[in-house]
CSV table of C-alpha atoms in Angstrom, one decimal:
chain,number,residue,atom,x,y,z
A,1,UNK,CA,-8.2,-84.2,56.8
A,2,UNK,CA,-8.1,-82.3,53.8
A,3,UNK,CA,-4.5,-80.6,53.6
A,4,UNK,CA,-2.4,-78.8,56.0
A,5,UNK,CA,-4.3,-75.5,57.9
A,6,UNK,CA,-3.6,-72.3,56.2
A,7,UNK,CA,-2.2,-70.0,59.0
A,8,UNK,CA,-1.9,-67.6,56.4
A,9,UNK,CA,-5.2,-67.6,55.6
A,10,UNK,CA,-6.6,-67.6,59.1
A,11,UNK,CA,-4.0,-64.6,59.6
A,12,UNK,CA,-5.8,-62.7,56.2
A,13,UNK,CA,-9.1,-62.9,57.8
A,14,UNK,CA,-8.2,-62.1,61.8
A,15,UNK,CA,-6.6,-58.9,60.1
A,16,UNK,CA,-10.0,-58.7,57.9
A,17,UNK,CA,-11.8,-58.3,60.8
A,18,UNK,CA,-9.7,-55.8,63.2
A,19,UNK,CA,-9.5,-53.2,60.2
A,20,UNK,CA,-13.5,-54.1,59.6
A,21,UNK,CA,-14.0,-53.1,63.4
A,22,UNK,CA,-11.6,-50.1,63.4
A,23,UNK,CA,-8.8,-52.0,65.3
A,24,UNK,CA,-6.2,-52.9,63.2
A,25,UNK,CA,-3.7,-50.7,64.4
A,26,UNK,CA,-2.3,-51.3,68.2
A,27,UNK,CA,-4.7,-54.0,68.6
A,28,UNK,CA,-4.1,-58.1,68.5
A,29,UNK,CA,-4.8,-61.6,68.9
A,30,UNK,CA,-3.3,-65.0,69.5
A,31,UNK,CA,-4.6,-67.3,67.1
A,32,UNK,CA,-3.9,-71.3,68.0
A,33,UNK,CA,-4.6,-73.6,64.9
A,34,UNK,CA,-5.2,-77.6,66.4
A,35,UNK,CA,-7.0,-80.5,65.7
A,36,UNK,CA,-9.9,-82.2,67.8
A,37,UNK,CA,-8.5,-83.5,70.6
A,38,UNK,CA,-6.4,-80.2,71.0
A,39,UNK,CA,-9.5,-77.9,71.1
A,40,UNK,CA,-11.2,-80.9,73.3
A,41,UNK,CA,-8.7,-80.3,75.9
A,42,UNK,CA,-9.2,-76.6,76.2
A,43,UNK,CA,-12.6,-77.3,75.6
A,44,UNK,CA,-12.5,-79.6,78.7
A,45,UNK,CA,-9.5,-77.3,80.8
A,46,UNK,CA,-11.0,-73.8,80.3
A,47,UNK,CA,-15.0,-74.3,80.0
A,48,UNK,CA,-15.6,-77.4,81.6
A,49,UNK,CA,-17.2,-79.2,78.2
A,50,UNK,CA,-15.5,-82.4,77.5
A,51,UNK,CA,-16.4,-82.0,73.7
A,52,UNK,CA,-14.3,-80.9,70.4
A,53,UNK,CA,-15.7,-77.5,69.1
A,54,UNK,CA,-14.6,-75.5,65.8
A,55,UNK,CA,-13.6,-72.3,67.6
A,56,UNK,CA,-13.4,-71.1,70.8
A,57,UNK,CA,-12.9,-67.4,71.5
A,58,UNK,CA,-11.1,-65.8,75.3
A,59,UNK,CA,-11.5,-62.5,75.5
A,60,UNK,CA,-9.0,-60.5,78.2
A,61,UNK,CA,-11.3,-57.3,78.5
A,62,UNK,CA,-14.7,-55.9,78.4
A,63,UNK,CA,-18.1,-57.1,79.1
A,64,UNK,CA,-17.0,-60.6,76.9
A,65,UNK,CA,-14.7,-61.2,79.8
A,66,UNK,CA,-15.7,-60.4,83.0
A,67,UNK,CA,-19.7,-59.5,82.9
A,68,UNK,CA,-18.4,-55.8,83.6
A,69,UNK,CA,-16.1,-53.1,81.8
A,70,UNK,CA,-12.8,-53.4,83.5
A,71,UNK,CA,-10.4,-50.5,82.8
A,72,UNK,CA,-6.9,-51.9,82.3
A,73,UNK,CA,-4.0,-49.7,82.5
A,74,UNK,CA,-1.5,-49.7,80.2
A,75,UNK,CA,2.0,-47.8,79.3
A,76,UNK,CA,1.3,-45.5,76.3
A,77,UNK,CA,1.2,-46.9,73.1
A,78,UNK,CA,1.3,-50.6,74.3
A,79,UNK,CA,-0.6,-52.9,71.9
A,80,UNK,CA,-4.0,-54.0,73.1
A,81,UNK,CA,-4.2,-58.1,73.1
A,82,UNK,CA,-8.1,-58.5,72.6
A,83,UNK,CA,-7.6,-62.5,73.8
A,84,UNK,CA,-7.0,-65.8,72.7
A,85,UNK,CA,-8.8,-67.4,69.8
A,86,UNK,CA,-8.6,-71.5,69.3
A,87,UNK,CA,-9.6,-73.2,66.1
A,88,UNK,CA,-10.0,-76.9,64.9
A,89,UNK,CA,-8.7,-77.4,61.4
A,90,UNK,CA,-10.0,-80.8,60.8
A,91,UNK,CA,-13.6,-79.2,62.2
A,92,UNK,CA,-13.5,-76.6,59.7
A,93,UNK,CA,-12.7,-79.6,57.0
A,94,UNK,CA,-15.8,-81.4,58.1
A,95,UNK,CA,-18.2,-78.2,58.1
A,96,UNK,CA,-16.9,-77.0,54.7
A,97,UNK,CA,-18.0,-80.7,53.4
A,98,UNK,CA,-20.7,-80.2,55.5
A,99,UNK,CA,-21.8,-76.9,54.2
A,100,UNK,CA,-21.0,-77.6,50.5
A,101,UNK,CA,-18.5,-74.7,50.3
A,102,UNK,CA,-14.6,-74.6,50.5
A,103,UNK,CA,-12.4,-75.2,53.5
A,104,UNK,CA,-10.8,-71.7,53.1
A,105,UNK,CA,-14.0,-70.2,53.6
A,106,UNK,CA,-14.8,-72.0,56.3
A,107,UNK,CA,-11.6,-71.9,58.4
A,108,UNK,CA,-12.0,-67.8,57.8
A,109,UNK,CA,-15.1,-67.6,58.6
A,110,UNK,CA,-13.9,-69.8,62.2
A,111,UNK,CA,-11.8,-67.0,62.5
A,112,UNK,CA,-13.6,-64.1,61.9
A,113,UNK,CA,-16.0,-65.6,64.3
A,114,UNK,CA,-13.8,-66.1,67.1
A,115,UNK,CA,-12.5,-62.4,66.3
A,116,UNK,CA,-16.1,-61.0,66.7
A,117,UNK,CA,-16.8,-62.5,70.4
A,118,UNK,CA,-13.5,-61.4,71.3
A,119,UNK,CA,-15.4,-57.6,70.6
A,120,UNK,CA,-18.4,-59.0,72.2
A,121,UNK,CA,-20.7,-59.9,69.4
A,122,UNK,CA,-22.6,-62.4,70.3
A,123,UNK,CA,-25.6,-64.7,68.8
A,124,UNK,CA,-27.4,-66.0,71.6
A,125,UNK,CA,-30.6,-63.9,70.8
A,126,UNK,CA,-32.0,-64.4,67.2
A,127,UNK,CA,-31.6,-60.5,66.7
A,128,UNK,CA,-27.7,-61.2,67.6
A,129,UNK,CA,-27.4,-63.7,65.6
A,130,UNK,CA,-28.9,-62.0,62.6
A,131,UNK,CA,-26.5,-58.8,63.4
A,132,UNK,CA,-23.1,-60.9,63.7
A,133,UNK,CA,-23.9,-63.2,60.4
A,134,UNK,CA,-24.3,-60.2,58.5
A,135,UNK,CA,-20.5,-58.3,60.0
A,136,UNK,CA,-18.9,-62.2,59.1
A,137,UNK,CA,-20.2,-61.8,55.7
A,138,UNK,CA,-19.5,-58.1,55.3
A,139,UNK,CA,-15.5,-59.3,56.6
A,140,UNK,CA,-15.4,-61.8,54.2
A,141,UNK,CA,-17.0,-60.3,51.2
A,142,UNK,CA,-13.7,-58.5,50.1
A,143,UNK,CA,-11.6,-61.4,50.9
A,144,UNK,CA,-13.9,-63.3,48.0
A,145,UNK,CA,-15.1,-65.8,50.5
A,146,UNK,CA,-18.7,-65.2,50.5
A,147,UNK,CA,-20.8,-68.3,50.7
């Protein structure tokens, strides 16, 4: 594995992406940086695929969530946790080899990923797919991490 993960980084671009989607104030995320076998295991726990992945987004509202819009009560000005997002640093290493660009554009752009199913982008239909490329490259354009 090339070097240690940059949290900081991964930080940089999760708050890319809220202020890109109009939710960087009263909104958040837990990010978990792991290795393989760590995103295996949740992987494996949470989805039921006994495979390592490079990021896995869980999202705690919305139509990402539960199929349905849930309202969710909260006291006034509570901070909105959008979910969970788990990333593989050694994956990232690998794709950014892979890929033939840097690791901290890679790792970002796991994260600013992650951050976009958690609002319920999605790329399972080629028009999707095309739609949520172009956000993650809009996000990371000003961060200097375009590919």
């Amino acid at each position: 594995m090339r070097g240690a993960a940059d949290a900081a980084l991964v930080e940089r671009a999760v708050q890319a992406a809220l202020a890109a989607e109009g939710r960087a104030m009263g909104h958040e995320v837990d990010v978990r940086i792991t290795d393989d076998a760590g995103i295996q295991a949740v992987n494996r726990a949470l989805r039921g695929v006994d495979a390592p992945t490079d990021v896995l987004s869980f999202p705690l509202e919305g139509p990402a969530a539960s199929g349905a819009a849930v309202p969710f009560v909260r006291p006034p000005r509570a901070r909105v946790h959008l979910g969970d997002i788990v990333l593989s640093w050694p994956r990232a290493v690998a794709q950014a080899a892979e890929y033939g660009h840097s690791v901290q554009r890679e790792a970002a752009y796991l994260a600013v990923h992650g951050l976009l199913h958690l609002l319920g982008y999605d790329h399972e239909q080629p028009t999707d797919a095309a739609a949520m490329r172009a956000r993650e490259e809009a996000i990371l354009a000003p961060l200097g991490l375009v590919r």
